[in-house]
Short mmCIF file of C-alpha atoms and ligand atoms in Angstrom, two decimals:
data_model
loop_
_atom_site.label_atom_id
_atom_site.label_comp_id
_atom_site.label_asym_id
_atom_site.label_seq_id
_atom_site.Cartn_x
_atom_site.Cartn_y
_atom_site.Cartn_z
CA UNK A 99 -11.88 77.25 -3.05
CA UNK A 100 -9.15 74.43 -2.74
CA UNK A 101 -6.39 75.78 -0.45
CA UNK A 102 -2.60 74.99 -1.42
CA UNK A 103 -1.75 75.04 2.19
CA UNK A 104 -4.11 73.13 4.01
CA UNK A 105 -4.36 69.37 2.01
CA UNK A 106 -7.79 68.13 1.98
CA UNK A 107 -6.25 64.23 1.32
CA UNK A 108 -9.25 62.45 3.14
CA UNK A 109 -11.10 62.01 -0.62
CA UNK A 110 -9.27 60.71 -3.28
CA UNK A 111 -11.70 62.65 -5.32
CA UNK A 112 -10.11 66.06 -4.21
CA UNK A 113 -7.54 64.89 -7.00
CA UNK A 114 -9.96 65.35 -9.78
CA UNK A 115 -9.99 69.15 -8.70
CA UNK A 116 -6.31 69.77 -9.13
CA UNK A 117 -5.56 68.78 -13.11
CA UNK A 118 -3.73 72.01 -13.98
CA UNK A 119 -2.31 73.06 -10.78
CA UNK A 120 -0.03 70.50 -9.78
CA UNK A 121 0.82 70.27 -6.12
CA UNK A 122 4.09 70.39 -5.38
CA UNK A 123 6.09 67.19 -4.77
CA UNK A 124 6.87 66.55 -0.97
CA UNK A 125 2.82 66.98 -0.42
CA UNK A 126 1.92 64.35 -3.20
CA UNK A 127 4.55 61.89 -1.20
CA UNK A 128 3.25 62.61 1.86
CA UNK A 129 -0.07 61.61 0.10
CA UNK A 130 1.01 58.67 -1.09
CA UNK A 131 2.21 57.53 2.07
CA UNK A 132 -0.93 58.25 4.10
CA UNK A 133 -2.90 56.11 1.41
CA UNK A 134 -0.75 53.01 1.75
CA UNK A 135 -0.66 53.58 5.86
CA UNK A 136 -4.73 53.23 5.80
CA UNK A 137 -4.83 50.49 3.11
CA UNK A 138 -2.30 48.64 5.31
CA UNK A 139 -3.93 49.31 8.59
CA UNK A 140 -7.36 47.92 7.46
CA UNK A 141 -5.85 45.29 5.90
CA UNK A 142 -3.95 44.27 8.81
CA UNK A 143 -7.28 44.09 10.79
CA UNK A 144 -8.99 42.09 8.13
CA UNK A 145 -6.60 39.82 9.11
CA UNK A 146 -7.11 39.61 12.44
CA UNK A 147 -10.75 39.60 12.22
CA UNK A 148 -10.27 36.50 9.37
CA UNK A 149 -8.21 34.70 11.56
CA UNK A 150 -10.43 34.91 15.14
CA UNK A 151 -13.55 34.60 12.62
CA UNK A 152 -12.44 31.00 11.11
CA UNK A 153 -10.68 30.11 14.36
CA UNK A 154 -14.51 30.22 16.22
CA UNK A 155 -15.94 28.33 13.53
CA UNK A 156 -13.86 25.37 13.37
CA UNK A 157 -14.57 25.37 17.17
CA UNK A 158 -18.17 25.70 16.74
CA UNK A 159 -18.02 23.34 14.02
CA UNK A 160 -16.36 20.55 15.79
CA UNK A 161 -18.92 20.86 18.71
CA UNK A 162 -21.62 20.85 16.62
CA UNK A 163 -19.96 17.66 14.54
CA UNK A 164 -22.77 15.44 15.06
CA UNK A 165 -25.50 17.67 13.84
CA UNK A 166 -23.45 18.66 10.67
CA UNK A 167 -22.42 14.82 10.05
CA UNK A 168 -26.28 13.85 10.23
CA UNK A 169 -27.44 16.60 8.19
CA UNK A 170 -24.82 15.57 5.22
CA UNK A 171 -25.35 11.33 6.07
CA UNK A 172 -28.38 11.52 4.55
CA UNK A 173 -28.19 12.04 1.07
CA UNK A 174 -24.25 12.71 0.51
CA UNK A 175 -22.41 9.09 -1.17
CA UNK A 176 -19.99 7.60 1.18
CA UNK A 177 -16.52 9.87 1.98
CA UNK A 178 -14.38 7.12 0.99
CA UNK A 179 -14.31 3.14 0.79
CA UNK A 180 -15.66 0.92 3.44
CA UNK A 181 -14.25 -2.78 4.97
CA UNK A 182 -15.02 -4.30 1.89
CA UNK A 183 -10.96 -3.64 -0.17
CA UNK A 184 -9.74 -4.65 3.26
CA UNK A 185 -11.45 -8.33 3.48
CA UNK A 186 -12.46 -9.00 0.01
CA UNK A 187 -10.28 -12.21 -0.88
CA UNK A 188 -8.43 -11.87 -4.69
CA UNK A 189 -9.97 -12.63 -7.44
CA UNK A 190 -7.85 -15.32 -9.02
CA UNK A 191 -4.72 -17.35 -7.42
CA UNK A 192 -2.16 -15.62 -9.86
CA UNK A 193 -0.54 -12.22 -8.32
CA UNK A 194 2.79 -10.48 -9.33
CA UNK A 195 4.57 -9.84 -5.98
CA UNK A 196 8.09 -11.25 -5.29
CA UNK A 197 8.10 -14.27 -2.51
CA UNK A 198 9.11 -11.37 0.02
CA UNK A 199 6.62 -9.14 -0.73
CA UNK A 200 3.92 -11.82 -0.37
CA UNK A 201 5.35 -13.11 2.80
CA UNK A 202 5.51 -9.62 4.12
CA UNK A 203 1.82 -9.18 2.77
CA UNK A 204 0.15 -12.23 4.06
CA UNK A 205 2.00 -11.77 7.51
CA UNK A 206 -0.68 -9.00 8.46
CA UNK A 207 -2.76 -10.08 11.25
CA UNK A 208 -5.75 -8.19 12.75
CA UNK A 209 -5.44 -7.52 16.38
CA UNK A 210 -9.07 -7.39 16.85
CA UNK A 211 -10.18 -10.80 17.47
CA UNK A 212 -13.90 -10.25 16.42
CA UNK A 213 -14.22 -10.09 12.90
CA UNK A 214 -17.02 -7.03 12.13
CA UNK A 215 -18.52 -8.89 9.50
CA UNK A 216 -20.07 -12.39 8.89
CA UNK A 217 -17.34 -14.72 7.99
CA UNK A 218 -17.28 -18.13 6.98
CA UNK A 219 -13.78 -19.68 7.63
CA UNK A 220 -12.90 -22.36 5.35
CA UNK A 221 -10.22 -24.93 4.43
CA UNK A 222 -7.39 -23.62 2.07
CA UNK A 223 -6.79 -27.19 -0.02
CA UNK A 224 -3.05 -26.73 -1.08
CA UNK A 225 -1.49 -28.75 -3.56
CA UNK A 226 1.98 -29.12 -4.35
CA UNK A 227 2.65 -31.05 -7.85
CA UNK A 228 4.86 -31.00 -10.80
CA UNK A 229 2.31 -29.71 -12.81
CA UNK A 230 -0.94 -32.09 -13.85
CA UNK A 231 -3.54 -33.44 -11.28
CA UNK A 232 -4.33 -37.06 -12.70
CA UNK A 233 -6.52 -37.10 -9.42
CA UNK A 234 -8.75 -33.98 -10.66
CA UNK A 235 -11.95 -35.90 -11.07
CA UNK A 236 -12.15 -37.63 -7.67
CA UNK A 237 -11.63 -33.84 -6.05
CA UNK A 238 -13.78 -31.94 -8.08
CA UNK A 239 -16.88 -34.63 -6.94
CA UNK A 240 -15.12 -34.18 -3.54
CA UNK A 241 -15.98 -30.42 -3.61
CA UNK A 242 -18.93 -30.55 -5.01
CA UNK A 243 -21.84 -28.96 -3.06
CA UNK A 244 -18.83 -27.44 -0.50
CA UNK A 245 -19.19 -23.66 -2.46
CA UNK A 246 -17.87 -20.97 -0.16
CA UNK A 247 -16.33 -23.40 2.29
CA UNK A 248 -12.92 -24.20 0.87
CA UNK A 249 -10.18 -22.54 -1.50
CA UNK A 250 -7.73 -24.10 -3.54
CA UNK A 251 -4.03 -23.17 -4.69
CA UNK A 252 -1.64 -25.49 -6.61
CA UNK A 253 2.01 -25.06 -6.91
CA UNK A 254 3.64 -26.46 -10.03
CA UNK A 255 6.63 -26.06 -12.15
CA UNK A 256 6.62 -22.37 -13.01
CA UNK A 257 6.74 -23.82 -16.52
CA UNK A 258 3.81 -25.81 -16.37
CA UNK A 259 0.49 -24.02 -18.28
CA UNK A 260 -2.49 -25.66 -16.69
CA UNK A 261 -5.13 -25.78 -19.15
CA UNK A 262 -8.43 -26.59 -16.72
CA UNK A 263 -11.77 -25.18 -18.60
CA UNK A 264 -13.94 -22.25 -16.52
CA UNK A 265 -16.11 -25.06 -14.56
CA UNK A 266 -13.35 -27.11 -12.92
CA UNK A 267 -12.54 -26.23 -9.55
CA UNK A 268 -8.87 -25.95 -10.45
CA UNK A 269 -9.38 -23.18 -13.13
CA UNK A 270 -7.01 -20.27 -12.42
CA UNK A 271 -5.49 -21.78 -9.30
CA UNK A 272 -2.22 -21.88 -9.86
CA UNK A 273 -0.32 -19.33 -7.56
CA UNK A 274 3.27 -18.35 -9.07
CA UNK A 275 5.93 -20.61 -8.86
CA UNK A 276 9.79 -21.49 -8.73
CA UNK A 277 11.46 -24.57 -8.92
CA UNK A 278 11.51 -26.82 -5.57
CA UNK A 279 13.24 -29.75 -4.92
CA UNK A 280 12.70 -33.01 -2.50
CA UNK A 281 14.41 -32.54 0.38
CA UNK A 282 15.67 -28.82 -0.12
CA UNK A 283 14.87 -25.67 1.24
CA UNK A 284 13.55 -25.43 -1.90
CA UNK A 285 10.75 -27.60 -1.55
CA UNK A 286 9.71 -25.82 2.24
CA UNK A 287 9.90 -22.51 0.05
CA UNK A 288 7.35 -24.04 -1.70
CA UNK A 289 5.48 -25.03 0.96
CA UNK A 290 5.39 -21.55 2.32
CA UNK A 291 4.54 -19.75 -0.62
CA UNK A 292 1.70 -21.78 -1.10
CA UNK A 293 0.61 -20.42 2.75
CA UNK A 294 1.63 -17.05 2.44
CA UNK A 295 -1.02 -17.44 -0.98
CA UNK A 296 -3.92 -18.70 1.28
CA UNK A 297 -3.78 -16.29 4.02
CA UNK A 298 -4.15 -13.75 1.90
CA UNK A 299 -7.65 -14.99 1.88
CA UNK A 300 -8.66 -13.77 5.67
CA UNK A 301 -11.90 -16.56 5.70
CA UNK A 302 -9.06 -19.07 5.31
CA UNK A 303 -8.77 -21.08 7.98
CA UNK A 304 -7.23 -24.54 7.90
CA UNK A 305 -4.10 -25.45 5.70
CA UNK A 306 -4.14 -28.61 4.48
CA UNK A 307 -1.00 -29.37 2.02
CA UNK A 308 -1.51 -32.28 -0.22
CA UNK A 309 0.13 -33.80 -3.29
CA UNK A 310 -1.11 -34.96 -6.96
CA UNK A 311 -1.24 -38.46 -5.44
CA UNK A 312 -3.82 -37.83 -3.14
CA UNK A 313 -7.06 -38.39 -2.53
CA UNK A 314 -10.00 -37.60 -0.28
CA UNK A 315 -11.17 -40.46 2.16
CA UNK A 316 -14.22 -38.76 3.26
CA UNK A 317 -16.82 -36.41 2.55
CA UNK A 318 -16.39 -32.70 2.31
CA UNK A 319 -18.18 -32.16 5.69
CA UNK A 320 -16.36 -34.93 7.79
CA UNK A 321 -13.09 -33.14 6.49
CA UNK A 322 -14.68 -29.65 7.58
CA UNK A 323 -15.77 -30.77 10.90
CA UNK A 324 -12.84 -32.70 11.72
CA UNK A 325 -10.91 -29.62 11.14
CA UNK A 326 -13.26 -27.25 12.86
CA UNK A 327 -13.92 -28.80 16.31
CA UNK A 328 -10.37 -30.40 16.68
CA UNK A 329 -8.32 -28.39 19.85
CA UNK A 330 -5.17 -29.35 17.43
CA UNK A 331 -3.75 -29.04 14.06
CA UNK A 332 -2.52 -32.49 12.30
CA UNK A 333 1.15 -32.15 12.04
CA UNK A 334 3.42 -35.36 12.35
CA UNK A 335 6.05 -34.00 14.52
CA UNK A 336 7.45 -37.06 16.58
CA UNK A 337 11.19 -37.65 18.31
CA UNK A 338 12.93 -40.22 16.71
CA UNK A 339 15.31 -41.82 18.52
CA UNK A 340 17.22 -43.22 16.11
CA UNK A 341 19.62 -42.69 12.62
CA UNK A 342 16.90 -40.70 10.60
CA UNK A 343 15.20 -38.67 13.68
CA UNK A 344 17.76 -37.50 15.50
CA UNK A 345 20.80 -38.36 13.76
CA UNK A 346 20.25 -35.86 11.16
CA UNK A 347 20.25 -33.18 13.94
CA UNK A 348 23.64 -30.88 14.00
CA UNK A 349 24.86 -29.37 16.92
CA UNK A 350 25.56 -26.02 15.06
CA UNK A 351 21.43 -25.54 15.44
CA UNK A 352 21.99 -24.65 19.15
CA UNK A 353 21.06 -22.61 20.92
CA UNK A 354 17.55 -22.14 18.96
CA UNK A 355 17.08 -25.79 18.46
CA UNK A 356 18.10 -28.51 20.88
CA UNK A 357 18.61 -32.19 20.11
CA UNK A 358 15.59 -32.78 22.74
CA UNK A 359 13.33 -29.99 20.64
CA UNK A 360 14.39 -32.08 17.02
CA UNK A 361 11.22 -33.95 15.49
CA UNK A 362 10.21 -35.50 12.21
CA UNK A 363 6.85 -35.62 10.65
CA UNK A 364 5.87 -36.14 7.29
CA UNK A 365 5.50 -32.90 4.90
CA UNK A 366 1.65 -33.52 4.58
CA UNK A 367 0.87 -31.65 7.18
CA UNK A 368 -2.47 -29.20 8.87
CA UNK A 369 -2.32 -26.23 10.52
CA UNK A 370 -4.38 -23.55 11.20
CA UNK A 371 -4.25 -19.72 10.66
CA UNK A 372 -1.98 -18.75 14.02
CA UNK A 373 0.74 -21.64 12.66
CA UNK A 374 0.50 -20.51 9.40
CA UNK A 375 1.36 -17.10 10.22
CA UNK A 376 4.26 -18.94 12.27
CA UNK A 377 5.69 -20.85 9.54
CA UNK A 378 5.75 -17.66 6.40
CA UNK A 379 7.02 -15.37 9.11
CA UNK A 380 9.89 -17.42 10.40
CA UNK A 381 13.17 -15.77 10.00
CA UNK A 382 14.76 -17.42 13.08
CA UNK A 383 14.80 -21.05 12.31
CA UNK A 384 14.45 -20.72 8.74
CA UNK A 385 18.43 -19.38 8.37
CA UNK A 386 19.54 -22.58 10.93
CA UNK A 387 17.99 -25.56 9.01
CA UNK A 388 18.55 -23.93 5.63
CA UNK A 389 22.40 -23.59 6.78
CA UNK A 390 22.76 -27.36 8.95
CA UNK A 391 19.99 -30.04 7.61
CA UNK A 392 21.11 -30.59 4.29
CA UNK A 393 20.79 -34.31 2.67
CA UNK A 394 21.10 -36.65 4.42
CA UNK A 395 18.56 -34.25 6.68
CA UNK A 396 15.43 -34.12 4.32
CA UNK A 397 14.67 -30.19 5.64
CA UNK A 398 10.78 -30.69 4.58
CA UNK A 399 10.29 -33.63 7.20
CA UNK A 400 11.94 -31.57 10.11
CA UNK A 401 11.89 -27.92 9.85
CA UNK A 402 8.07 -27.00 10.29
CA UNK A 403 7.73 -30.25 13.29
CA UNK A 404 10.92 -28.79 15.11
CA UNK A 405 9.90 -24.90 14.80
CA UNK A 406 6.25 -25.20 16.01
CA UNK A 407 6.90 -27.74 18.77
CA UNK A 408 8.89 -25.00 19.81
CA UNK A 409 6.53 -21.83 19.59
CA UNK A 410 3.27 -24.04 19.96
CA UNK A 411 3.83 -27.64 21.24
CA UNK A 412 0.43 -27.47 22.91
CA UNK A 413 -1.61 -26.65 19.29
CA UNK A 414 0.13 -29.71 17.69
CA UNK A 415 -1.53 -32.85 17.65
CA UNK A 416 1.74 -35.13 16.30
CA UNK A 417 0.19 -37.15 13.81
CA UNK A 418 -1.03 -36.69 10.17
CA UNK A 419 -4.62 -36.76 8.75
CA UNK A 420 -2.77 -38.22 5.49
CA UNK A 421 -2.70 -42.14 5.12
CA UNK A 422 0.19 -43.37 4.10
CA UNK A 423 1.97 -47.24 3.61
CA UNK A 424 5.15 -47.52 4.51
CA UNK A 425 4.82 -51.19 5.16
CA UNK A 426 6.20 -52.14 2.16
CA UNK A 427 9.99 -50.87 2.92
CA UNK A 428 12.08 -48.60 1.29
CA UNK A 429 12.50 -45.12 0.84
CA UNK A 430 9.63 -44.63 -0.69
CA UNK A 431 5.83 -45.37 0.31
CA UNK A 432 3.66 -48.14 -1.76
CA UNK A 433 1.93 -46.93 -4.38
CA UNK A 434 -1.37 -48.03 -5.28
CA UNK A 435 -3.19 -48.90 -8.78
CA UNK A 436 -6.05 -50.18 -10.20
CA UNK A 437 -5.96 -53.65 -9.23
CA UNK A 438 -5.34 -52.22 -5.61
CA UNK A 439 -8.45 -50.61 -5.02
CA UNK A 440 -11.27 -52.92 -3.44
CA UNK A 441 -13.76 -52.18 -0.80
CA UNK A 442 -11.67 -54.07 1.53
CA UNK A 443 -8.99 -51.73 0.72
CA UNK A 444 -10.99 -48.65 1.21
CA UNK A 445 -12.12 -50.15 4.78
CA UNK A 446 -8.21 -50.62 5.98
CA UNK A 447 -7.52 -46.88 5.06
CA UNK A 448 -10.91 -45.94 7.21
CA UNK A 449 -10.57 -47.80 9.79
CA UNK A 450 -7.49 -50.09 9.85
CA UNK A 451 -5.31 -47.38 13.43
CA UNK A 452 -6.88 -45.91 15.60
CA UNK A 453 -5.43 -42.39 17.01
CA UNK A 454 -6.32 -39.57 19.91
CA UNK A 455 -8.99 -37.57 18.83
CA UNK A 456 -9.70 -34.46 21.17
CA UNK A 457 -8.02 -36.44 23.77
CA UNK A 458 -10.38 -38.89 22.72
CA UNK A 459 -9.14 -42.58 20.93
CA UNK A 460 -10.77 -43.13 17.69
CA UNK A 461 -10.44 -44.80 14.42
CA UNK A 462 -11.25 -42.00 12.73
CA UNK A 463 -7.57 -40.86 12.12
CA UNK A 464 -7.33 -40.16 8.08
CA UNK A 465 -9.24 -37.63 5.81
CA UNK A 466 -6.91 -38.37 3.14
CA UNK A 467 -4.47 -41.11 1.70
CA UNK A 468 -1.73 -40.95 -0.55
CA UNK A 469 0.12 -42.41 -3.16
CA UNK A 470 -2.16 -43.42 -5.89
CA UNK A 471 -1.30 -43.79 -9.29
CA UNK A 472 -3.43 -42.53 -12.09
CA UNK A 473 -5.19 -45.88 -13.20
CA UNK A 474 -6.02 -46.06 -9.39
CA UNK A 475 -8.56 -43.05 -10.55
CA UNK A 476 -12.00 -45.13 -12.04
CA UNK A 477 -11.94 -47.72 -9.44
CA UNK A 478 -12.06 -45.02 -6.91
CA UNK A 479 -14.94 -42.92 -8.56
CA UNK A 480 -16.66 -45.98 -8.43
CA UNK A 481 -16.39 -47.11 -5.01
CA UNK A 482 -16.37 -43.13 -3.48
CA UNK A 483 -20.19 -43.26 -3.40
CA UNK A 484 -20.35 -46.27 -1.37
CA UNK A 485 -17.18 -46.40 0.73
CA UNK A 486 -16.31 -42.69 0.71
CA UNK A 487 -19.56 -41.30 1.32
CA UNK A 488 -18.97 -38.91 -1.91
CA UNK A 489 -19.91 -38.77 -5.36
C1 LIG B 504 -4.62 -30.14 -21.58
O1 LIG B 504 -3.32 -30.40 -22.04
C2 LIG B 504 -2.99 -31.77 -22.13
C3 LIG B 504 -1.56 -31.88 -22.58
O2 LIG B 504 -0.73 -31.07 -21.83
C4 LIG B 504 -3.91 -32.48 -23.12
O3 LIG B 504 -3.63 -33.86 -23.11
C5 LIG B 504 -5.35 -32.25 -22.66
O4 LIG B 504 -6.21 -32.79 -23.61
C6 LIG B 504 -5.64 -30.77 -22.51
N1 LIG B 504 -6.96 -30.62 -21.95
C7 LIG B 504 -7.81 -29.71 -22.39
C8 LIG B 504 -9.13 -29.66 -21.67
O5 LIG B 504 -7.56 -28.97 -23.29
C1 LIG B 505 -20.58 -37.48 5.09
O1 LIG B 505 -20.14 -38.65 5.71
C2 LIG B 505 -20.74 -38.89 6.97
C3 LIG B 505 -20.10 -40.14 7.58
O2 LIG B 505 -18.93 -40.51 6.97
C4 LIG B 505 -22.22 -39.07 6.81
O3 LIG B 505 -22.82 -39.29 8.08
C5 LIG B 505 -22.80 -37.84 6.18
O4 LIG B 505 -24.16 -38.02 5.91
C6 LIG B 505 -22.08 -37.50 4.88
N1 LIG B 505 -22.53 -36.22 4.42
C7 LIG B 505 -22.95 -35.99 3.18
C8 LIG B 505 -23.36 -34.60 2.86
O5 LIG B 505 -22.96 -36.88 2.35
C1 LIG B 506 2.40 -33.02 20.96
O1 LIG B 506 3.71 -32.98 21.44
C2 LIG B 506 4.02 -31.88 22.29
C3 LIG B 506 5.47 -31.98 22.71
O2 LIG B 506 6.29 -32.22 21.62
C4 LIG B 506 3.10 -31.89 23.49
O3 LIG B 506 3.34 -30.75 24.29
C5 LIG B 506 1.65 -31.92 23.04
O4 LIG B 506 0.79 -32.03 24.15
C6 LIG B 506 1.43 -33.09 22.10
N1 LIG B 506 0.05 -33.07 21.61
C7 LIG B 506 -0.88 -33.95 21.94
C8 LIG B 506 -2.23 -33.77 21.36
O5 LIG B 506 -0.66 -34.87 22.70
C1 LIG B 507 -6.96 -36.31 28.51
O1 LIG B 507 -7.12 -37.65 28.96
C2 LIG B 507 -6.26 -38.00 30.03
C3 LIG B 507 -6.47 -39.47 30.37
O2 LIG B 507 -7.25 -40.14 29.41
C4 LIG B 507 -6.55 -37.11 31.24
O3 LIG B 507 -5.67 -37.42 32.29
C5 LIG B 507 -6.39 -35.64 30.84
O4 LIG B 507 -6.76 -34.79 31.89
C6 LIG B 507 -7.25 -35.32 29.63
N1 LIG B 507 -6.97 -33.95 29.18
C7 LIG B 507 -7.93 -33.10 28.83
C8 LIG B 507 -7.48 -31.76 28.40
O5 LIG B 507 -9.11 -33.39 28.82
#
């Protein structure tokens, strides 16, 4: 009943029929060539059909986005992680990025002024020593009570090994550190890496650098108020007229700094989180006063004063928070020791100048007050209750 001459090639079955009777060869070709036209025909318009078919869902799927969303929200774990890797401050002060990568890092700045989430700013407490902190005791009964208001970060020799137990507020705050000498760019490098360490906590938001000789004159919340409702950040930054102001300015600095623009402060300076950013992202002035104020310029007691009465004369308030004694003469300012400390002592540093305040005069003019030498250390526990209001 199969026909050689008219090819019945719809069913594959028909095959089956024709074991012993092989067809002859052009009609098996042509065969083979319908079969592969169909099963590439229908699998051509799979493919179109696939394509329009997923095309109208992604549509439909991003109208109906919301629904979807709300129908997964409910049960399905977060899709990724939330603010929290993006504000949460580091976990200890040590770190192993190279000074560029940390200035680069802690240059970031959110553009968003509102911060979407509670934040408490607080006072970075930055100290720059050799290594020890003979002082320890009076700041650690200083801070005490002031949890989750204040960081600290100390800058030694990179050789130093601190060896403060787990309960001491200076346990595991000693950022990474290279050599820096008085007077050298060194010692401003310093200075900046100790910064560029603090803003990487984003609730940081007053600077205050200090040395192993210093010491708190007030409580912790004085210090935190002072800092918080003042329009200006304490920076000495004043023109000096004469050998050591500007006679230590070179001409070479034009045309970014101007004799007229040249001031001198003392290193121990304030500033808040806009200046800060300022000062570790400074490439401008930093290459003229490392190149042109070499001793006999002391670089630490001009280059920070100059640059930001440049960029932010209006933020600066000129003087120091730090007490100091220079009454004595010399290059260097008095240091004081055991026998040094009285009450009436304590009162001069309190209240002895009196300075602008919020455009306001006011003897309130020091939070702090330097040099003291280590003996200077049990007098001053003793009187702190009393005299200090601490302790
Ligand atoms: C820390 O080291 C110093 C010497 O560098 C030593 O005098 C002091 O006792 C040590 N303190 C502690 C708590 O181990
Ligand atoms: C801090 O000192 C101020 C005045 O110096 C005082 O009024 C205030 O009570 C003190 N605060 C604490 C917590 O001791
Ligand atoms: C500090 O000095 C600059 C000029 O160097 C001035 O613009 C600014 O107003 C001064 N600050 C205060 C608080 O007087
Ligand atoms: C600051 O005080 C002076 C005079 O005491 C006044 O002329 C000036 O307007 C005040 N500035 C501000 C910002 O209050």
């Amino acid at each position: 009943m199969m026909s050689t001459t008219i090819p019945r090639v719809s069913s594959l079955d028909d095959a089956k029929d024709l074991p012993h009777r092989p067809r002859p060869l052009p009609f098996r070709l042509l065969r083979t060539l319908f079969i592969f036209l169909v099963l590439g025909l229908s699998l051509s318009l799979l493919g179109i059909y696939a394509t329009r078919h997923f095309a109208v869902q992604t549509t439909l799927s991003g109208a109906g986005s919301t629904l979807l969303r709300s129908c997964f929200r409910a049960d399905d774990p977060p899709p990724g992680p939330g603010l929290d890797p993006w504000i949460r401050p580091p976990l200890g002060a040590s770190h192993s990025m190279t000074d560029d990568e940390l200035l680069w890092r802690a240059s970031f700045v959110p553009q968003v002024e509102e911060y979407p989430f509670r934040r408490i700013p607080k006072v970075a407490f930055m100290f720059l020593t050799r290594g020890p902190l003979p002082l320890a005791p009076i700041w650690e009964s200083f801070f005490k009570g002031a949890e989750g208001r204040y960081s600290i970060y100390v800058h030694a020799l990179p050789s130093y090994m601190a060896n403060f137990s787990s309960g001491s507020v200076f346990y595991k705050r000693y950022i990474p550190s290279q050599v820096s000498e008085w007077g050298r760019m060194s010692m401003c490098d310093a200075e900046r890496r100790l910064l560029a360490n603090a803003l990487l906590d984003l609730s940081n938001e007053w600077f205050i650098l200090l040395s192993e000789s210093c010491i708190p004159v007030r409580n912790f919340s004085f210090v935190y108020e002072y800092f918080a409702r003042s329009r200006h950040s304490f920076i000495g930054a004043i023109d000096d007229v004469g050998p050591y102001g500007r006679g230590r300015y070179d001409l070479r600095m034009m045309p970014e700094v101007s004799i007229d623009q040249w001031r001198k402060g003392s290193q121990w300076f304030e500033v808040n989180r806009k200046l800060a950013v300022s000062i570790i992202k400074d490439t401008t002035f930093y290459k003229k006063f490392e190149k042109f104020c070499r001793p006999a310029c002391y670089v630490d007691e001009h280059y920070f004063p100059t640059m930001l009465t440049i960029e932010s004369p209006h933020l600066l308030a000129n003087r120091s928070v730090t007490w100091v004694d220079w009454s004595r003469g010399g290059a260097h300012p008095a240091t004081f020791g055991r026998s040094d400390i009285t009450v009436a002592f304590l009162i001069r540093v309190l209240e002895g100048r009196t300075c602008e305040y919020n455009n306001h005069t006011t003897t309130a003019c020091f939070l702090f007050a330097r040099k003291f030498a280590p003996s200077a250390l049990e007098p001053l526990l003793k009187l702190a209750p009393d005299v200090l209001g601490f302790g």
